[in-house]
Amino acid sequence: MDLSQYAELFLAEAREHLSACNQLLLEWERNSAAREPVGGIFRAVHTVKGMAATMGYVRVADLAHRAENLLDSLRRGSAAASDELLQLLFRTVDALERAVELSVTGRERELDVAALAAELDRAGSRVAPPPSHGRGTPAAPLPPSPAEVLPPTAPGRLVQVALRPESPLKGGRALVALRKAEALGTVHAVSPPVAAFEAEDFDGRFAFRLESDADAAAIAAAIKRAGDVDQVTVAEDESAAPRMESTAVEGGRTRHLRVDLRRLDALMDLIGELVIARGRLNELAALRRDPAIDDIAIHVSRLSTDLQAEIIQARMTPVWQVFDRFPRLVRDSARQLGKQVALRVEGKEIELDRAILDELGDPLMHLLRNAVSHGIEPPAERRRAGKKPEGEIVLSAVRERSSVMITIADDGRGIDRDRVLERAKREGLVDAHAEALSDDQLLRVLARPGFTTAEAVTSVSGRGVGIDVAMTRLRAVGGVGHERYALPLTYVSETVELGAAPTTTVEGRDAIVLRDRVVPLVHLRRLLAVSEDAAPPRSPIIVLEMGERRTGLVVDGMLGQQEIVVKGFDAPQGTLPLFSGATIMGDGVPALILDAGGLL
Amino acid sequence: MSDGEAVRLLIFRVGNLACAAEAATVREILPRFEPTRIPGAPAQVAGLVNVRGSLVTVVDGWRALGQPAPSGGPRDGTTVLLELDAGRKVIGFTVDEVIDLLSVGGETLERRQALPGIDPTLVRAVGRRAGQLFVVLDTDALLTPIFAS
């Protein structure tokens, strides 16, 4: 076992804790009398310190230690958050973030935090609560030297334990292992702290320093007797620790190698080839009726399926990786404008393909900045309008089948239509005599490059984010030709054949019974008034599903699946309200896109 | 189209009618495409066509003007792209043939003279070319109602 998995874990966890610090600082800033945020920040910084110490990242631990001292004084005292203090803490969190990133890539030495550390110490002594009575204590005692808590000088060897992933009650097992170690000597710097062993997400990996005369093999053997221990590593002696550290750094670097998305794309392509080859192998196996070939074919099938799933999963990233930097961004830009704005983020855990997420960061940032500068009013204006002085922006991600909807909403003054109209007239975007803008016109005007930042979003949708659609082909038998329509795959749950499922009628409508549920049918031919030729006898039914509602679309045939670009068109009066747009097919002929929502 | 000012007109034929549209509103003259039907749209609407990647809704001129159907196939004839509503919309309008592009002095056009076989509210003026009468269409009045929501 090498330390690299710890480096990865450390990085991920440290980022989470520091991100939590940012959130808590924002909370404290909004409500400076509150005490809870200080406690939370203290605990988060303390945890980061412990983890960094265990990893041997001395400078991170030192900085965290000084911050912890200040925070400890703050949480014990009753001082409200002064602006100066908050700025210092924000800067400290930023510095810790940088320090963590540098440390795991082995560039800890590039850190220069001496000035910040000194500032933290000074602030710490200013806010330190007086020892017994009243004010006027000249200076608080100097914070204890960080060396006291740092492993390189802390006694003992670094011991790392990983429990079997399948082990039940990992927390209890970890405690037993710790007791075994304690039987051999003195245990220091347990990370994560013992209290975290009981947390639900404790994964059975922990580390500590053990001061003991026993040799490494004996320590490992003793710990393994706790049972369910997968791996134990014991550093040989103190001088070995730095070596281990540098391997960890090397390992960490490899583990965190950023993979170029093009590589993943290339892998996807290769997998596609593999799947084709697999198909040929399966055919051959079926032909030869040779059990040996069959076995290999089945094995290859399973491997390629897993591989494909892994690659797809490798591209999925939770949105918080991008969203979590926004609360600070919103706060910083609001501050510059003398406004008070809180950002609420919903649906953080929702995962998106990394390529899309990467593309989303900038446009979302623009939209948020836009909401801060144009949407949210200055505090005085908000008060006059009877609103809280602090504005709120909600950034939310919601999964809706295969798509994710991301919304930004603010409680500000809204769009000033008159001003937009005026400017649109000035720039010649609308007729000089226009008196009002329709919603549609408004959007079009706002989305003009240079008019607002909305063009950034357009460029995302123009970058192949696209929409998967199932193409539905309606053949008019003996008619003038055929009509093709596109249907977004998002709401397609399955396809069945008419005649394959029992039919019935519900409130005068045809329906099929599908797994004991009645699904009403829509005959697309009739609905779209396609010429009255006979429909093919066995028509496919495309089952649409949105929430609890289901509808079966009876079509003449299905043409295939492809990505398309959605375009608008000037719909004449009377056009059935069933279309969300149109697209141009590969042969250059337009096809209308059915609006699944409208059909349900 | 005030009096005395020269106007450029595109002259075309729809069925038995010689018509004209102000050249300033003509964006492009294209061959006729086979359109994609738009379910529910009025009969005058032929459907959607692809003009270099943009979708354009096309109106059948002969139906809009109550003329007999052209004798040729669906691909015969010409599509004129017209700007409507001061350029905010571009609509395709099928005609049987384009005849000429004329510069006409305002004084040679007569205002709103009723002609047999055409709704007078769609006529902006009447002119004469090579001894033959043509009607200058009010394309906004003719086409905008089709798209009004």
XYZ file of C-alpha atoms in Angstrom:
749
model
C 0.000 0.000 0.000
C 1.320 3.406 -0.786
C 0.393 6.792 0.546
C -1.013 7.993 -2.745
C -4.548 7.015 -1.875
C -4.183 9.076 1.254
C -2.943 12.027 -0.747
C -6.020 11.750 -2.917
C -8.276 11.381 0.070
C -6.528 14.229 1.834
C -6.922 16.545 -1.124
C -10.585 15.741 -1.581
C -11.381 16.058 2.106
C -9.301 19.156 2.708
C -11.065 20.825 -0.205
C -14.412 19.909 1.262
C -13.526 21.222 4.702
C -12.150 24.457 3.279
C -15.180 24.868 1.086
C -17.267 24.437 4.247
C -15.127 27.142 5.868
C -15.980 29.487 3.034
C -19.676 28.769 3.436
C -19.503 29.290 7.202
C -17.533 32.498 6.808
C -20.197 33.784 4.458
C -22.809 32.841 7.014
C -20.888 34.570 9.789
C -20.432 37.639 7.660
C -24.163 37.850 7.200
C -24.886 37.387 10.854
C -21.869 38.603 12.757
C -23.408 37.992 16.173
C -23.907 34.283 15.502
C -21.614 31.891 17.342
C -22.232 28.644 15.479
C -20.236 29.504 12.345
C -17.085 30.179 14.390
C -17.340 26.785 16.016
C -17.843 25.131 12.635
C -14.901 26.932 11.073
C -12.757 26.023 14.060
C -13.637 22.354 13.728
C -13.050 22.325 9.969
C -9.662 24.026 10.289
C -8.767 21.703 13.124
C -9.576 18.685 10.979
C -7.513 20.040 8.106
C -4.634 20.582 10.492
C -4.857 17.012 11.753
C -5.019 15.548 8.274
C -2.157 17.696 7.025
C -0.064 16.748 10.029
C -0.673 13.062 9.394
C 0.351 13.510 5.796
C 3.473 15.351 6.870
C 2.480 18.586 5.143
C 4.191 20.781 7.730
C 3.373 24.168 6.275
C -0.300 23.457 5.799
C -0.501 22.185 9.346
C 1.377 25.218 10.665
C -0.882 27.710 8.930
C -3.963 25.776 10.008
C -2.623 25.706 13.542
C -2.263 29.478 13.716
C -5.715 29.959 12.252
C -7.055 27.466 14.752
C -5.583 29.490 17.632
C -7.287 32.629 16.431
C -10.559 30.778 15.893
C -10.340 29.159 19.285
C -10.054 32.568 20.932
C -12.927 33.811 18.813
C -15.250 30.973 19.677
C -14.468 31.307 23.373
C -14.850 35.060 23.348
C -17.895 37.018 22.427
C -16.359 39.279 19.823
C -18.579 39.859 16.810
C -17.050 39.340 13.403
C -15.364 42.563 12.454
C -14.870 43.219 8.797
C -11.111 43.206 9.211
C -11.230 39.841 10.927
C -13.452 38.330 8.275
C -11.178 39.531 5.514
C -8.258 37.935 7.304
C -10.106 34.655 7.647
C -11.200 34.686 4.021
C -7.599 35.231 3.000
C -6.489 32.451 5.320
C -8.914 29.993 3.776
C -7.717 31.003 0.315
C -4.116 30.485 1.442
C -4.934 27.084 2.927
C -6.579 26.037 -0.316
C -3.462 26.994 -2.210
C -1.256 25.320 0.373
C -3.188 22.064 0.142
C -2.992 21.987 -3.651
C 0.732 22.687 -3.630
C 1.426 20.135 -0.924
C -0.130 17.171 -2.674
C 1.849 17.934 -5.803
C 5.087 18.094 -3.827
C 5.488 21.843 -4.186
C 4.935 22.716 -0.566
C 8.214 24.598 -0.505
C 6.821 27.214 -2.871
C 4.463 28.344 -0.146
C 5.161 31.619 1.517
C 2.703 32.276 4.256
C 4.966 33.920 6.804
C 3.225 37.294 6.535
C -0.206 35.774 6.858
C 0.916 33.594 9.759
C 2.227 36.658 11.587
C -1.006 38.489 10.932
C -2.996 35.553 12.310
C -0.858 35.516 15.438
C -1.324 39.256 15.967
C -5.084 38.975 15.480
C -5.129 35.973 17.783
C -3.464 37.875 20.584
C -5.837 40.821 20.108
C -9.010 38.779 20.452
C -7.718 36.371 23.074
C -10.181 36.453 25.969
C -8.746 37.962 29.146
C -7.601 35.264 31.558
C -9.703 36.231 34.562
C -11.228 39.677 34.667
C -11.915 42.779 32.618
C -9.986 44.215 29.737
C -6.530 45.532 29.445
C -4.524 42.344 29.393
C -1.387 43.516 27.624
C -0.894 40.565 25.349
C -2.157 37.056 25.188
C 0.394 34.312 25.647
C 2.056 33.247 22.444
C 0.317 30.381 20.718
C 1.922 27.035 21.377
C 4.541 26.133 18.868
C 3.060 24.191 15.963
C 5.830 21.703 16.434
C 3.868 20.291 19.354
C 1.236 18.929 17.032
C 3.294 18.169 13.998
C 4.189 14.581 13.245
C 7.679 15.081 11.831
C 8.720 16.167 15.284
C 5.887 14.343 16.968
C 7.232 11.113 18.326
C 6.623 7.766 16.788
C 6.315 6.086 13.449
C 3.569 6.696 10.955
C 1.158 3.765 10.903
C -1.527 3.506 8.267
C -4.367 1.066 8.383
C -6.978 0.174 5.812
C -9.875 -2.070 6.769
C -11.454 -4.422 4.287
C -14.014 -2.457 2.268
C -16.685 -5.048 2.969
C -16.066 -5.014 6.717
C -19.159 -4.195 8.774
C -18.908 -1.776 11.705
C -15.695 -0.214 10.462
C -15.711 2.332 13.262
C -15.675 -0.293 15.986
C -13.074 -2.329 14.149
C -10.852 0.739 13.787
C -11.093 1.401 17.523
C -10.094 -2.185 18.259
C -7.097 -1.785 15.945
C -6.157 1.411 17.741
C -6.367 -0.362 21.120
C -4.021 -3.050 19.801
C -1.554 -0.335 18.851
C -1.927 1.367 22.219
C -0.955 -1.898 23.855
C 2.449 -1.516 22.203
C 3.156 2.105 23.041
C 1.784 5.634 22.852
C -0.514 6.693 20.016
C -0.490 10.294 18.700
C -2.161 12.300 15.948
C -4.907 9.910 14.954
C -6.392 10.941 11.646
C -9.226 11.150 11.009
C -9.974 11.879 14.664
C -11.440 8.979 16.605
C -14.765 10.784 16.753
C -14.983 10.480 12.980
C -14.735 6.683 13.164
C -18.394 6.578 13.977
C -19.385 8.731 11.050
C -21.392 6.933 8.423
C -18.954 7.788 5.677
C -15.875 6.518 7.520
C -14.273 4.282 4.934
C -12.046 2.240 7.187
C -8.815 4.043 6.366
C -6.991 5.830 9.179
C -3.505 6.685 10.291
C -1.658 7.614 13.472
C 1.789 7.875 14.967
C 2.940 5.195 17.296
C 5.774 5.595 19.785
C 6.916 2.071 20.465
C 9.960 -0.121 20.680
C 8.287 -2.921 18.793
C 9.496 -3.483 15.237
C 7.349 -2.791 12.211
C 6.393 -6.402 11.608
C 5.255 -6.840 15.201
C 3.179 -3.652 15.062
C 1.545 -4.734 11.805
C 0.853 -8.202 13.174
C -0.685 -6.795 16.346
C -2.980 -4.476 14.432
C -4.006 -7.214 12.043
C -5.217 -9.234 15.007
C -8.039 -6.702 15.315
C -9.543 -8.518 12.356
C -10.902 -7.310 9.018
C -7.679 -5.395 8.444
C -6.848 -5.210 4.784
C -3.482 -3.523 4.930
C -1.124 -2.017 7.489
C 1.976 -0.003 6.734
C 4.430 0.999 9.380
C 7.183 3.448 8.589
C 10.531 1.870 9.383
C 11.845 4.741 11.467
C 11.752 8.523 11.546
C 14.279 8.960 8.789
C 12.150 6.758 6.590
C 9.164 9.039 6.959
C 10.335 11.775 4.593
C 11.042 9.138 1.978
C 7.552 7.826 2.339
C 6.300 11.353 2.056
C 8.044 11.867 -1.230
C 6.659 8.644 -2.639
C 3.270 9.807 -1.505
C 3.836 12.992 -3.403
C 4.914 11.100 -6.489
C 1.982 8.783 -6.134
C -0.357 11.670 -5.475
C 0.749 13.397 -8.575
C 0.013 10.342 -10.669
C -3.351 9.786 -9.055
C -4.401 13.342 -9.692
C -3.170 13.498 -13.214
C -5.748 15.473 -15.089
C -6.906 13.390 -17.992
C -7.408 15.247 -21.208
C -11.015 14.734 -22.202
C -9.852 13.890 -25.689
C -8.166 10.839 -24.225
C -11.447 9.757 -22.676
C -13.151 10.395 -25.996
C -10.544 8.277 -27.742
C -11.176 5.553 -25.157
C -14.889 5.767 -25.858
C -14.198 5.341 -29.570
C -11.979 2.345 -28.933
C -14.649 0.820 -26.734
C -17.072 1.253 -29.613
C -14.689 -0.728 -31.833
C -14.332 -3.339 -29.132
C -18.086 -3.736 -28.918
C -18.236 -4.328 -32.672
C -15.462 -6.890 -32.481
C -17.299 -8.496 -29.580
C -20.383 -8.804 -31.763
C -18.357 -10.612 -34.405
C -16.905 -12.899 -31.794
C -20.386 -13.695 -30.510
C -21.552 -14.513 -34.011
C -18.596 -16.781 -34.525
C -19.208 -18.473 -31.193
C -22.834 -19.084 -32.109
C -21.749 -20.553 -35.443
C -19.079 -22.865 -34.064
C -21.106 -24.081 -31.113
C -17.814 -24.457 -29.304
C -18.242 -24.011 -25.534
C -14.644 -22.827 -25.161
C -15.200 -19.969 -27.618
C -18.542 -19.257 -25.958
C -16.853 -18.838 -22.604
C -14.323 -16.392 -23.973
C -17.019 -14.482 -25.819
C -19.083 -14.107 -22.669
C -16.062 -13.012 -20.689
C -15.066 -10.455 -23.299
C -18.638 -9.180 -23.359
C -18.665 -8.614 -19.635
C -15.277 -6.945 -19.615
C -16.142 -4.555 -22.397
C -19.449 -3.639 -20.773
C -17.678 -2.879 -17.484
C -14.995 -0.932 -19.255
C -17.564 1.164 -21.031
C -19.394 1.875 -17.773
C -16.113 2.842 -16.090
C -15.221 5.300 -18.801
C -18.641 6.897 -18.739
C -18.423 7.110 -14.960
C -14.944 8.596 -15.163
C -16.458 11.517 -17.002
C -19.171 12.153 -14.428
C -18.462 14.886 -11.922
C -20.714 16.302 -9.197
C -21.734 19.874 -9.919
C -20.410 21.112 -6.583
C -16.924 20.912 -8.020
C -17.903 23.914 -10.091
C -20.705 25.365 -7.971
C -18.776 25.544 -4.724
C -16.633 28.402 -5.859
C -19.680 30.530 -6.618
C -20.785 31.639 -3.116
C -17.425 33.343 -2.626
C -17.536 34.788 -6.117
C -21.004 36.206 -5.544
C -19.976 37.625 -2.199
C -16.815 39.191 -3.600
C -18.549 40.812 -6.554
C -21.447 41.980 -4.370
C -18.947 43.551 -2.006
C -17.301 45.469 -4.819
C -20.679 46.910 -5.723
C -21.674 47.695 -2.150
C -24.471 45.156 -2.201
C -25.415 42.305 0.087
C -26.132 39.073 -1.686
C -26.398 35.502 -0.475
C -26.149 32.615 -2.897
C -28.075 29.470 -2.146
C -26.987 26.368 -4.013
C -29.321 23.418 -4.484
C -28.676 19.988 -5.971
C -24.912 20.040 -5.427
C -24.522 16.287 -5.625
C -25.982 15.963 -9.106
C -23.440 14.631 -11.550
C -22.752 15.815 -15.049
C -20.407 14.785 -17.779
C -17.191 16.629 -17.121
C -16.977 18.150 -20.562
C -20.345 19.798 -20.042
C -19.561 20.846 -16.496
C -16.290 22.434 -17.592
C -18.139 24.366 -20.256
C -20.789 25.486 -17.804
C -18.504 27.148 -15.282
C -17.883 30.352 -17.184
C -21.398 31.008 -18.462
C -22.821 30.386 -15.006
C -20.276 32.746 -13.548
C -21.348 35.396 -16.060
C -24.994 34.869 -15.260
C -24.331 35.101 -11.522
C -22.286 38.265 -11.940
C -25.099 39.594 -14.062
C -27.631 38.797 -11.360
C -25.479 40.548 -8.763
C -24.813 43.656 -10.814
C -28.155 44.047 -12.606
C -30.677 41.976 -10.702
C -30.046 42.647 -7.027
C -30.647 46.228 -5.932
C -28.437 48.182 -3.519
C -29.550 47.668 0.108
C -31.178 51.116 0.387
C -33.303 50.537 -2.692
C -34.322 47.114 -1.416
C -35.399 48.601 1.894
C -37.490 51.185 0.086
C -39.153 48.365 -1.834
C -39.920 46.611 1.446
C -37.424 43.787 0.891
C -34.672 42.506 3.154
C -31.475 44.462 2.481
C -29.732 41.228 1.593
C -30.640 39.873 -1.815
C -30.790 36.188 -2.605
C -29.696 34.292 -5.670
C -30.613 30.632 -5.988
C -28.496 28.390 -8.178
C -30.068 24.993 -8.535
C -29.439 21.794 -10.430
C -32.307 19.365 -10.866
C -32.127 16.014 -12.584
C -34.979 15.283 -14.916
C -34.311 11.879 -16.447
C -31.313 12.138 -18.716
C -31.057 15.895 -18.565
C -30.072 18.264 -15.822
C -31.806 21.587 -15.510
C -29.740 24.391 -14.065
C -31.563 27.496 -12.936
C -30.387 30.822 -11.632
C -33.047 32.942 -9.960
C -32.703 36.198 -8.049
C -35.119 38.169 -5.910
C -34.009 41.456 -7.409
C -35.806 44.087 -9.389
C -36.319 41.986 -12.493
C -35.692 43.028 -16.042
C -36.518 46.626 -16.777
C -38.402 46.140 -20.022
C -38.569 49.827 -20.804
C -34.850 50.208 -20.531
C -34.209 47.149 -22.671
C -36.670 48.443 -25.239
C -35.053 51.835 -25.263
C -31.629 50.388 -25.756
C -32.873 47.925 -28.369
C -34.337 50.854 -30.307
C -31.144 52.836 -29.983
C -29.156 49.935 -31.360
C -31.665 49.376 -34.118
C -32.640 45.911 -32.917
C -36.332 46.659 -32.969
C -38.561 49.050 -34.802
C -38.161 52.598 -33.542
C -41.907 52.850 -32.990
C -42.279 49.606 -31.039
C -44.123 50.229 -27.796
C -43.434 47.005 -25.957
C -41.415 43.846 -26.295
C -42.994 40.424 -26.296
C -41.269 37.784 -24.106
C -39.887 36.241 -27.206
C -38.483 39.518 -28.507
C -37.134 40.328 -25.084
C -35.176 37.097 -24.952
C -33.873 37.591 -28.431
C -32.758 41.103 -27.643
C -31.130 40.080 -24.368
C -29.325 37.218 -26.023
C -27.659 39.471 -28.594
C -23.894 39.339 -28.301
C -22.780 42.401 -26.436
C -26.201 43.134 -25.106
C -25.763 40.889 -22.088
C -23.701 37.862 -21.258
C -26.305 35.419 -22.433
C -24.268 34.712 -25.537
C -21.991 32.631 -23.339
C -24.829 30.222 -22.753
C -25.615 30.083 -26.419
C -22.075 29.066 -27.096
C -22.452 26.159 -24.691
C -25.490 24.833 -26.416
C -23.697 25.387 -29.676
C -20.787 23.255 -28.568
C -22.400 19.922 -29.078
C -24.185 19.725 -25.760
C -27.046 19.193 -28.102
C -30.088 17.114 -27.620
C -30.405 13.450 -28.152
C -33.440 12.716 -30.125
C -35.100 9.642 -31.283
C -36.114 10.084 -34.827
C -39.567 8.926 -35.600
C -40.472 8.259 -39.107
C -44.024 8.277 -40.220
C -44.510 6.609 -43.506
C -47.656 7.434 -45.365
C -48.254 4.225 -47.250
C -48.883 5.120 -50.867
C -49.098 8.788 -49.960
C -47.132 11.720 -51.235
C -44.101 10.736 -49.225
C -43.283 10.418 -45.572
C -43.212 12.744 -42.639
C -40.404 12.633 -40.168
C -40.535 13.989 -36.650
C -37.966 14.172 -33.888
C -38.676 13.345 -30.264
C -36.271 14.119 -27.388
C -35.071 10.897 -25.791
C -35.357 12.478 -22.379
C -38.915 11.392 -21.804
C -38.839 8.123 -23.728
C -39.045 5.278 -21.251
C -39.457 2.339 -23.611
C -40.949 1.177 -26.867
C -43.443 -1.624 -27.339
C -45.355 -2.925 -30.341
C -49.043 -2.298 -30.766
C -50.660 -5.702 -30.533
C -47.951 -6.984 -28.224
C -49.621 -5.437 -25.185
C -53.318 -5.856 -24.326
C -55.414 -2.905 -25.478
C -58.367 -1.321 -23.747
C -60.173 1.997 -23.693
C -60.117 4.575 -20.930
C -62.575 7.456 -21.079
C -63.054 6.846 -24.773
C -59.323 6.798 -25.486
C -57.358 3.804 -26.663
C -54.913 2.525 -24.111
C -52.569 -0.342 -23.526
C -51.907 -2.217 -20.326
C -48.235 -2.249 -19.544
C -47.108 -4.100 -16.444
C -50.518 -3.610 -14.844
C -50.586 0.076 -15.619
C -52.930 1.621 -18.103
C -51.108 3.813 -20.594
C -53.335 5.979 -22.793
C -52.398 6.025 -26.455
C -51.993 8.913 -28.827
C -52.252 7.983 -32.485
C -49.772 10.376 -33.988
C -51.193 9.896 -37.483
C -54.567 11.140 -36.341
C -53.212 13.842 -34.091
C -51.041 15.271 -36.830
C -53.701 14.658 -39.501
C -51.359 12.654 -41.696
C -53.075 11.560 -44.923
C -55.642 8.833 -44.324
C -53.790 5.844 -45.679
C -53.839 2.633 -43.736
C -51.330 2.514 -40.939
C -48.988 -0.468 -40.867
C -50.563 -3.373 -38.956
C -47.965 -3.601 -36.215
C -47.087 -0.075 -35.206
C -44.441 0.657 -32.617
C -45.536 2.533 -29.524
C -43.115 4.947 -27.928
C -43.900 5.212 -24.224
C -43.270 8.681 -22.830
C -42.939 9.207 -19.123
C -42.766 12.416 -17.139
C -43.154 12.077 -13.411
C -46.277 9.983 -12.919
C -47.756 10.675 -16.321
C -47.372 8.249 -19.194
C -48.520 8.279 -22.764
C -47.955 5.844 -25.600
C -47.280 7.436 -28.980
C -48.401 5.205 -31.840
C -46.067 5.806 -34.790
C -45.502 4.103 -38.133
C -41.860 3.329 -37.522
C -38.684 4.397 -35.808
C -35.804 5.751 -37.797
C -32.925 5.982 -35.366
C -31.188 8.080 -32.779
C -28.984 11.067 -33.376
C -27.895 14.403 -31.998
C -29.587 17.370 -33.567
C -29.479 21.116 -33.308
C -32.753 22.691 -32.249
C -33.873 25.667 -34.311
C -36.847 27.945 -34.006
C -39.266 28.652 -36.821
C -42.067 31.105 -37.534
C -45.112 29.043 -36.673
C -48.218 30.013 -38.631
C -51.455 30.604 -36.812
C -53.192 27.330 -35.975
C -50.007 25.257 -35.810
C -50.683 22.403 -33.399
C -49.170 23.209 -30.019
C -47.099 20.055 -30.110
C -43.757 21.276 -31.334
C -40.839 22.653 -29.413
C -38.926 23.630 -32.527
C -37.536 22.086 -35.644
C -34.263 20.794 -36.909
C -32.511 20.122 -40.184
C -31.838 16.467 -40.844
C -28.728 15.021 -42.398
C -30.341 15.141 -45.858
C -31.021 18.874 -45.490
C -34.773 18.471 -45.043
C -36.402 20.129 -42.006
C -38.185 17.992 -39.416
C -40.365 19.219 -36.572
C -39.493 18.322 -32.996
C -42.365 16.945 -30.952
C -42.713 18.467 -27.512
C -42.976 15.493 -25.164
C -44.442 17.712 -22.453
C -47.229 18.802 -24.774
C -48.005 15.217 -25.739
C -48.235 14.114 -22.114
C -44.357 54.677 -51.608
C -45.126 58.375 -51.643
C -45.974 60.115 -54.857
C -43.185 61.182 -57.134
C -40.566 58.925 -55.597
C -39.084 56.163 -57.691
C -39.767 52.669 -56.389
C -38.048 49.454 -57.338
C -40.462 46.623 -57.819
C -40.101 42.900 -58.382
C -42.742 41.781 -60.864
C -43.878 38.164 -60.792
C -46.766 36.004 -61.865
C -49.030 34.003 -59.605
C -51.669 32.075 -61.519
C -53.356 34.624 -63.821
C -52.221 37.589 -61.807
C -49.238 39.819 -62.495
C -48.076 41.065 -59.107
C -45.316 43.181 -57.695
C -43.589 43.507 -54.384
C -41.285 46.298 -53.308
C -37.764 45.163 -54.063
C -36.657 46.551 -50.697
C -38.624 43.792 -48.979
C -37.240 41.028 -51.209
C -34.376 39.321 -49.469
C -33.661 36.590 -51.965
C -35.044 34.717 -54.961
C -34.677 30.958 -54.741
C -35.879 27.909 -56.600
C -38.841 26.095 -55.181
C -38.137 23.517 -52.443
C -40.228 20.654 -51.311
C -41.394 21.822 -47.899
C -41.971 19.959 -44.643
C -45.629 20.153 -43.681
C -46.540 21.974 -40.482
C -49.517 20.163 -38.936
C -52.383 22.494 -38.085
C -51.135 25.394 -40.187
C -53.605 27.093 -42.557
C -53.880 25.733 -46.094
C -51.908 28.629 -47.607
C -48.841 27.513 -45.678
C -46.741 25.081 -47.697
C -44.407 24.284 -44.783
C -40.807 24.668 -43.688
C -37.794 24.796 -45.925
C -34.086 24.890 -45.224
C -32.368 27.978 -46.543
C -28.663 27.435 -45.897
C -29.266 26.199 -42.390
C -32.097 28.529 -41.432
C -35.686 27.419 -41.280
C -38.078 29.492 -43.347
C -41.840 29.093 -43.376
C -43.196 29.160 -46.924
C -46.612 30.376 -48.049
C -48.076 29.154 -51.341
C -48.695 32.308 -53.364
C -51.468 30.796 -55.479
C -53.455 29.751 -52.428
C -52.942 33.065 -50.623
C -54.155 34.963 -53.692
C -56.945 32.549 -54.634
C -55.391 31.616 -57.962
C -55.502 28.261 -59.744
C -52.826 25.751 -58.797
C -49.714 25.883 -60.972
C -49.654 23.147 -63.569
C -46.081 22.035 -62.938
C -44.791 19.710 -60.228
C -44.043 20.684 -56.655
C -40.518 21.703 -57.558
C -41.469 24.036 -60.418
C -41.717 27.730 -59.770
C -39.802 30.119 -57.593
C -39.683 31.015 -53.924
C -39.285 34.677 -53.090
C -38.008 35.416 -49.585
C -39.895 38.456 -48.327
C -39.222 40.530 -45.248
C -42.313 41.138 -43.183
C -43.023 43.380 -40.266
C -40.160 45.774 -41.032
C -37.661 42.980 -41.458
C -38.445 41.103 -38.290
C -39.652 38.026 -40.131
C -38.547 36.432 -43.357
C -41.193 34.382 -45.099
C -41.011 32.368 -48.304
C -43.652 33.139 -50.912
C -44.013 30.843 -53.911
C -44.701 32.374 -57.306
C -45.096 30.802 -60.743
C -42.398 32.920 -62.307
C -40.417 36.071 -61.708
C -40.852 38.483 -64.618
C -38.844 41.604 -64.055
C -37.225 44.054 -61.711
C -38.557 47.559 -62.459
C -37.864 51.059 -61.297
C -41.144 52.915 -61.386
C -41.856 56.569 -60.739
C -44.448 56.968 -58.022
C -46.659 58.962 -60.374
C -47.079 56.023 -62.750
C -48.689 53.964 -59.987
C -52.336 54.401 -59.195
C -53.438 53.966 -55.625
C -55.657 51.100 -54.656
C -57.555 50.517 -57.742
C -59.821 47.546 -57.463
C -59.031 44.771 -59.877
C -61.215 41.780 -60.534
C -60.141 38.599 -58.760
C -58.218 40.118 -55.872
C -59.166 41.425 -52.460
C -58.732 45.234 -52.650
C -57.256 45.427 -49.137
C -54.207 43.521 -50.365
C -53.523 45.965 -53.173
C -51.318 48.960 -52.483
C -51.365 50.283 -55.997
C -51.770 49.307 -59.597
C -49.145 49.816 -62.266
C -48.622 49.067 -65.900
C -45.760 47.295 -67.649
C -45.652 46.664 -71.384
C -49.318 47.588 -71.573
C -50.233 45.043 -68.918
C -51.650 45.842 -65.478
C -49.951 44.570 -62.359
C -50.921 44.914 -58.711
C -48.433 46.022 -56.099
C -49.160 43.722 -53.193
C -49.331 44.824 -49.608
C -47.278 41.839 -48.501
C -47.663 42.696 -44.807
C -51.445 42.751 -45.121
C -51.337 39.522 -47.101
C -48.956 37.506 -44.964
C -48.912 38.915 -41.438
C -52.391 37.579 -40.537
C -51.125 34.060 -41.259
C -48.577 34.415 -38.484
C -50.500 36.519 -36.009
C -50.809 34.580 -32.793
